[in-house]
Amino acid sequence: MTVIVRPRAAMDLDACAKLLIEVHGSDGYPVEGVADPVSWLTPATLAGAWVGELEGAVAGHALVSTPNATDDAARLWEEREPRAQMLVFGRLFVGTAGRNHGVGERLVRTAMAYAAERNQRLVLDVMDKDKAAIRLYERLGWEHIGTATHHFGAGNRTEAQCYVAPC
Ligand SMILES: CC(C)(COP(=O)(O)OP(=O)(O)OC[C@H]1O[C@@H](n2cnc3c(N)ncnc32)[C@H](O)[C@@H]1OP(=O)(O)O)[C@@H](O)C(=O)NCCC(=O)NCCS
């Protein structure tokens, strides 16, 4: 299977939104944001976004953004490096039909290379329930830096793990 990762274009957003809604149904990711997927995929802090294609069709997505006040991983890593040197990795998902072909890994590696070229460190948080993503980050050498609690919806909460990418 041919995997290609390329910068996301505006014309990819509809396909990404459809995938996101599918992944929300299959995995409960994201916990919120599917009511307006295009907004969730285009945050004001966006720094870079990519799609992963499998056999020519959009199969996955990831982006990096500048840290905002609510980014737990950035808050934890700020003890070691200034915020200006960080980017937050996120919005990673691969549709169920495209999984286990390395699309997720290629998306993470692409964002890692993008940050490294700019001398910036990637940080992220991942919900405890998202086990495949945790395995992927740890396989690629991300370092665990702490835990956080996400509050969402009407009084819901979920635990998350925070990571920093290897240098
Ligand atoms: C996490 C996620 C993005 C991984 O996507 P993916 O494209 O399946 O990732 P990869 O293919 O790189 O790796 C997945 C598995 O396939 C394996 N794999 C990769 N290429 C393979 C190949 N050619 N043949 C067989 N297995 C392969 C990997 O070793 C990995 O194994 P593991 O499950 O034992 O860890 C996907 O599961 C997902 O979208 N989950 C829901 C959303 C989510 O949790 N997002 C995290 C936000 S922080």
CSV table of C-alpha atoms and ligand atoms in Angstrom, one decimal:
chain,number,residue,atom,x,y,z
A,1,MET,CA,0.0,0.0,0.0
A,2,THR,CA,1.4,3.4,-1.0
A,3,VAL,CA,1.4,6.0,1.9
A,4,ILE,CA,2.0,9.6,1.1
A,5,VAL,CA,2.0,12.5,3.6
A,6,ARG,CA,1.6,16.0,2.2
A,7,PRO,CA,0.6,19.5,3.5
A,8,ARG,CA,-3.1,19.8,3.9
A,9,ALA,CA,-4.9,22.0,1.3
A,10,ALA,CA,-8.2,23.8,1.7
A,11,MET,CA,-9.8,21.3,-0.6
A,12,ASP,CA,-8.9,18.5,1.8
A,13,LEU,CA,-11.0,19.9,4.6
A,14,ASP,CA,-14.3,18.2,3.6
A,15,ALA,CA,-12.6,14.8,3.4
A,16,CYS,CA,-10.9,15.4,6.8
A,17,ALA,CA,-14.2,16.4,8.4
A,18,LYS,CA,-15.9,13.2,7.1
A,19,LEU,CA,-13.0,11.1,8.5
A,20,LEU,CA,-13.2,12.9,11.8
A,21,ILE,CA,-16.9,12.2,12.2
A,22,GLU,CA,-16.2,8.6,11.4
A,23,VAL,CA,-13.4,8.3,14.0
A,24,HIS,CA,-15.6,10.0,16.6
A,25,GLY,CA,-18.1,7.2,16.0
A,26,SER,CA,-15.6,4.4,16.1
A,27,ASP,CA,-13.1,5.6,18.8
A,28,GLY,CA,-14.8,8.5,20.7
A,29,TYR,CA,-12.1,10.8,19.4
A,30,PRO,CA,-12.3,13.7,19.7
A,31,VAL,CA,-14.5,14.0,22.7
A,32,GLU,CA,-15.8,17.3,21.3
A,33,GLY,CA,-15.4,19.2,18.1
A,34,VAL,CA,-17.4,17.1,15.7
A,35,ALA,CA,-20.4,19.5,15.7
A,36,ASP,CA,-18.2,21.9,13.6
A,37,PRO,CA,-15.3,19.7,12.3
A,38,VAL,CA,-13.9,22.4,9.9
A,39,SER,CA,-13.5,24.9,12.8
A,40,TRP,CA,-11.9,22.2,15.0
A,41,LEU,CA,-9.4,21.4,12.2
A,42,THR,CA,-8.5,25.1,11.6
A,43,PRO,CA,-7.7,26.6,15.0
A,44,ALA,CA,-6.5,30.2,15.2
A,45,THR,CA,-3.2,28.9,16.5
A,46,LEU,CA,-2.6,26.6,13.5
A,47,ALA,CA,1.1,26.4,12.4
A,48,GLY,CA,1.0,23.4,10.0
A,49,ALA,CA,-1.3,20.6,8.9
A,50,TRP,CA,-0.9,17.4,6.9
A,51,VAL,CA,-3.0,14.7,5.4
A,52,GLY,CA,-1.9,11.1,4.9
A,53,GLU,CA,-3.0,9.4,1.7
A,54,LEU,CA,-3.3,5.7,1.3
A,55,GLU,CA,-3.5,4.6,-2.3
A,56,GLY,CA,-4.3,8.2,-3.3
A,57,ALA,CA,-7.2,8.8,-0.9
A,58,VAL,CA,-7.1,10.9,2.2
A,59,ALA,CA,-6.9,8.4,5.1
A,60,GLY,CA,-5.6,10.5,8.0
A,61,HIS,CA,-4.7,13.9,9.4
A,62,ALA,CA,-2.5,15.7,11.9
A,63,LEU,CA,-1.5,19.3,12.7
A,64,VAL,CA,0.7,21.4,14.9
A,65,SER,CA,-0.3,24.7,16.6
A,66,THR,CA,1.3,27.3,18.8
A,67,PRO,CA,0.6,26.6,22.5
A,68,ASN,CA,-2.4,28.4,24.1
A,69,ALA,CA,-3.2,28.9,27.8
A,70,THR,CA,-5.1,25.6,28.1
A,71,ASP,CA,-2.4,23.3,26.7
A,72,ASP,CA,-1.4,21.1,29.6
A,73,ALA,CA,1.7,19.6,27.9
A,74,ALA,CA,3.0,23.1,27.1
A,75,ARG,CA,2.4,24.1,30.7
A,76,LEU,CA,4.4,21.1,32.0
A,77,TRP,CA,7.2,21.5,29.5
A,78,GLU,CA,7.5,25.2,30.2
A,79,GLU,CA,9.5,24.3,33.2
A,80,ARG,CA,12.2,23.2,30.9
A,81,GLU,CA,11.9,25.3,27.7
A,82,PRO,CA,10.2,28.6,26.8
A,83,ARG,CA,6.8,28.4,25.2
A,84,ALA,CA,8.1,30.2,22.1
A,85,GLN,CA,10.2,27.1,21.4
A,86,MET,CA,7.3,24.7,21.5
A,87,LEU,CA,4.6,23.5,19.1
A,88,VAL,CA,1.7,21.4,20.1
A,89,PHE,CA,1.0,18.3,18.1
A,90,GLY,CA,-2.6,17.1,17.8
A,91,ARG,CA,-5.8,16.4,15.7
A,92,LEU,CA,-4.2,13.1,14.8
A,93,PHE,CA,-6.6,10.5,13.4
A,94,VAL,CA,-6.7,7.8,10.7
A,95,GLY,CA,-10.0,6.4,9.5
A,96,THR,CA,-10.5,2.8,10.6
A,97,ALA,CA,-10.1,1.4,7.0
A,98,GLY,CA,-6.7,3.0,6.6
A,99,ARG,CA,-5.2,1.8,9.9
A,100,ASN,CA,-2.1,-0.4,10.5
A,101,HIS,CA,-0.4,0.7,7.3
A,102,GLY,CA,1.9,3.3,8.8
A,103,VAL,CA,-0.2,6.4,8.0
A,104,GLY,CA,-0.3,7.5,11.6
A,105,GLU,CA,3.5,7.0,12.0
A,106,ARG,CA,4.2,8.9,8.9
A,107,LEU,CA,2.0,11.8,10.0
A,108,VAL,CA,3.8,12.0,13.4
A,109,ARG,CA,7.2,11.7,11.8
A,110,THR,CA,6.4,14.5,9.4
A,111,ALA,CA,5.3,16.9,12.2
A,112,MET,CA,8.5,15.9,14.1
A,113,ALA,CA,10.7,16.8,11.1
A,114,TYR,CA,8.8,20.1,10.6
A,115,ALA,CA,9.4,21.1,14.3
A,116,ALA,CA,13.0,20.0,14.2
A,117,GLU,CA,13.8,22.1,11.1
A,118,ARG,CA,12.5,25.1,13.1
A,119,ASN,CA,14.4,24.2,16.3
A,120,GLN,CA,11.1,23.7,18.1
A,121,ARG,CA,10.0,20.9,20.4
A,122,LEU,CA,6.7,19.2,19.9
A,123,VAL,CA,4.5,18.5,22.9
A,124,LEU,CA,1.1,16.8,23.1
A,125,ASP,CA,-1.5,15.3,25.4
A,126,VAL,CA,-3.3,12.1,24.7
A,127,MET,CA,-6.3,10.7,26.5
A,128,ASP,CA,-5.7,7.5,28.5
A,129,LYS,CA,-8.3,5.7,26.4
A,130,ASP,CA,-6.4,6.3,23.1
A,131,LYS,CA,-4.1,3.3,23.5
A,132,ALA,CA,-3.0,3.0,19.9
A,133,ALA,CA,-1.9,6.6,19.8
A,134,ILE,CA,0.0,6.2,23.1
A,135,ARG,CA,1.8,3.1,21.7
A,136,LEU,CA,2.7,5.1,18.5
A,137,TYR,CA,4.2,8.0,20.4
A,138,GLU,CA,6.2,5.8,22.7
A,139,ARG,CA,7.4,3.7,19.8
A,140,LEU,CA,8.7,6.9,18.2
A,141,GLY,CA,10.6,7.9,21.4
A,142,TRP,CA,8.3,10.5,22.9
A,143,GLU,CA,9.1,11.1,26.6
A,144,HIS,CA,6.3,11.1,29.2
A,145,ILE,CA,6.3,14.4,31.1
A,146,GLY,CA,3.2,14.2,33.3
A,147,THR,CA,-0.6,13.8,33.5
A,148,ALA,CA,-3.5,16.1,33.1
A,149,THR,CA,-7.3,16.1,33.4
A,150,HIS,CA,-9.4,17.3,30.5
A,151,HIS,CA,-12.8,18.9,31.3
A,152,PHE,CA,-15.3,18.9,28.4
A,153,GLY,CA,-19.0,19.1,27.7
A,154,ALA,CA,-21.4,19.3,30.6
A,155,GLY,CA,-19.2,18.4,33.6
A,156,ASN,CA,-17.3,15.5,31.9
A,157,ARG,CA,-13.7,14.8,32.6
A,158,THR,CA,-11.1,12.4,31.3
A,159,GLU,CA,-7.4,11.7,32.2
A,160,ALA,CA,-4.7,12.4,29.7
A,161,GLN,CA,-0.9,11.8,29.4
A,162,CYS,CA,1.5,14.5,28.3
A,163,TYR,CA,4.6,13.8,26.1
A,164,VAL,CA,7.4,15.7,24.5
A,165,ALA,CA,9.1,14.6,21.3
A,166,PRO,CA,12.7,13.4,21.2
A,167,CYS,CA,15.2,16.1,20.2
B,1,LIG,C1,-3.6,6.4,16.7
B,1,LIG,C2,-3.9,6.2,15.2
B,1,LIG,C3,-3.8,7.6,14.5
B,1,LIG,C4,-2.8,5.3,14.6
B,1,LIG,O1,-3.0,5.3,13.1
B,1,LIG,P1,-2.4,4.1,12.2
B,1,LIG,O2,-2.3,4.7,10.8
B,1,LIG,O3,-3.1,2.9,12.4
B,1,LIG,O4,-0.9,4.0,12.8
B,1,LIG,P2,0.2,3.1,12.3
B,1,LIG,O5,-0.2,2.3,11.1
B,1,LIG,O6,1.4,3.9,12.1
B,1,LIG,O7,0.5,2.1,13.5
B,1,LIG,C5,-0.6,1.3,14.0
B,1,LIG,C6,-0.2,-0.2,14.2
B,1,LIG,O8,0.0,-0.7,12.9
B,1,LIG,C7,1.3,-1.3,12.8
B,1,LIG,N1,1.8,-1.2,11.4
B,1,LIG,C8,2.2,-0.1,10.8
B,1,LIG,N2,2.5,-0.4,9.5
B,1,LIG,C9,2.2,-1.7,9.3
B,1,LIG,C10,2.3,-2.6,8.2
B,1,LIG,N3,2.7,-2.2,7.0
B,1,LIG,N4,1.9,-3.9,8.4
B,1,LIG,C11,1.4,-4.3,9.6
B,1,LIG,N5,1.3,-3.5,10.7
B,1,LIG,C12,1.7,-2.2,10.5
B,1,LIG,C13,2.2,-0.6,13.8
B,1,LIG,O9,3.3,-1.3,14.2
B,1,LIG,C14,1.2,-0.3,14.9
B,1,LIG,O10,1.1,-1.5,15.7
B,1,LIG,P3,0.5,-1.5,17.2
B,1,LIG,O11,-1.0,-1.3,17.1
B,1,LIG,O12,0.9,-2.8,17.8
B,1,LIG,O13,1.1,-0.3,18.0
B,1,LIG,C15,-5.3,5.6,14.9
B,1,LIG,O14,-5.4,4.4,15.6
B,1,LIG,C16,-6.4,6.6,15.3
B,1,LIG,O15,-6.8,7.4,14.5
B,1,LIG,N6,-7.0,6.4,16.5
B,1,LIG,C17,-8.1,7.2,17.0
B,1,LIG,C18,-7.8,8.7,17.2
B,1,LIG,C19,-6.7,8.9,18.2
B,1,LIG,O16,-6.7,8.2,19.2
B,1,LIG,N7,-6.0,10.0,18.1
B,1,LIG,C20,-4.9,10.4,19.0
B,1,LIG,C21,-5.0,11.8,19.3
B,1,LIG,S1,-3.8,12.3,20.5
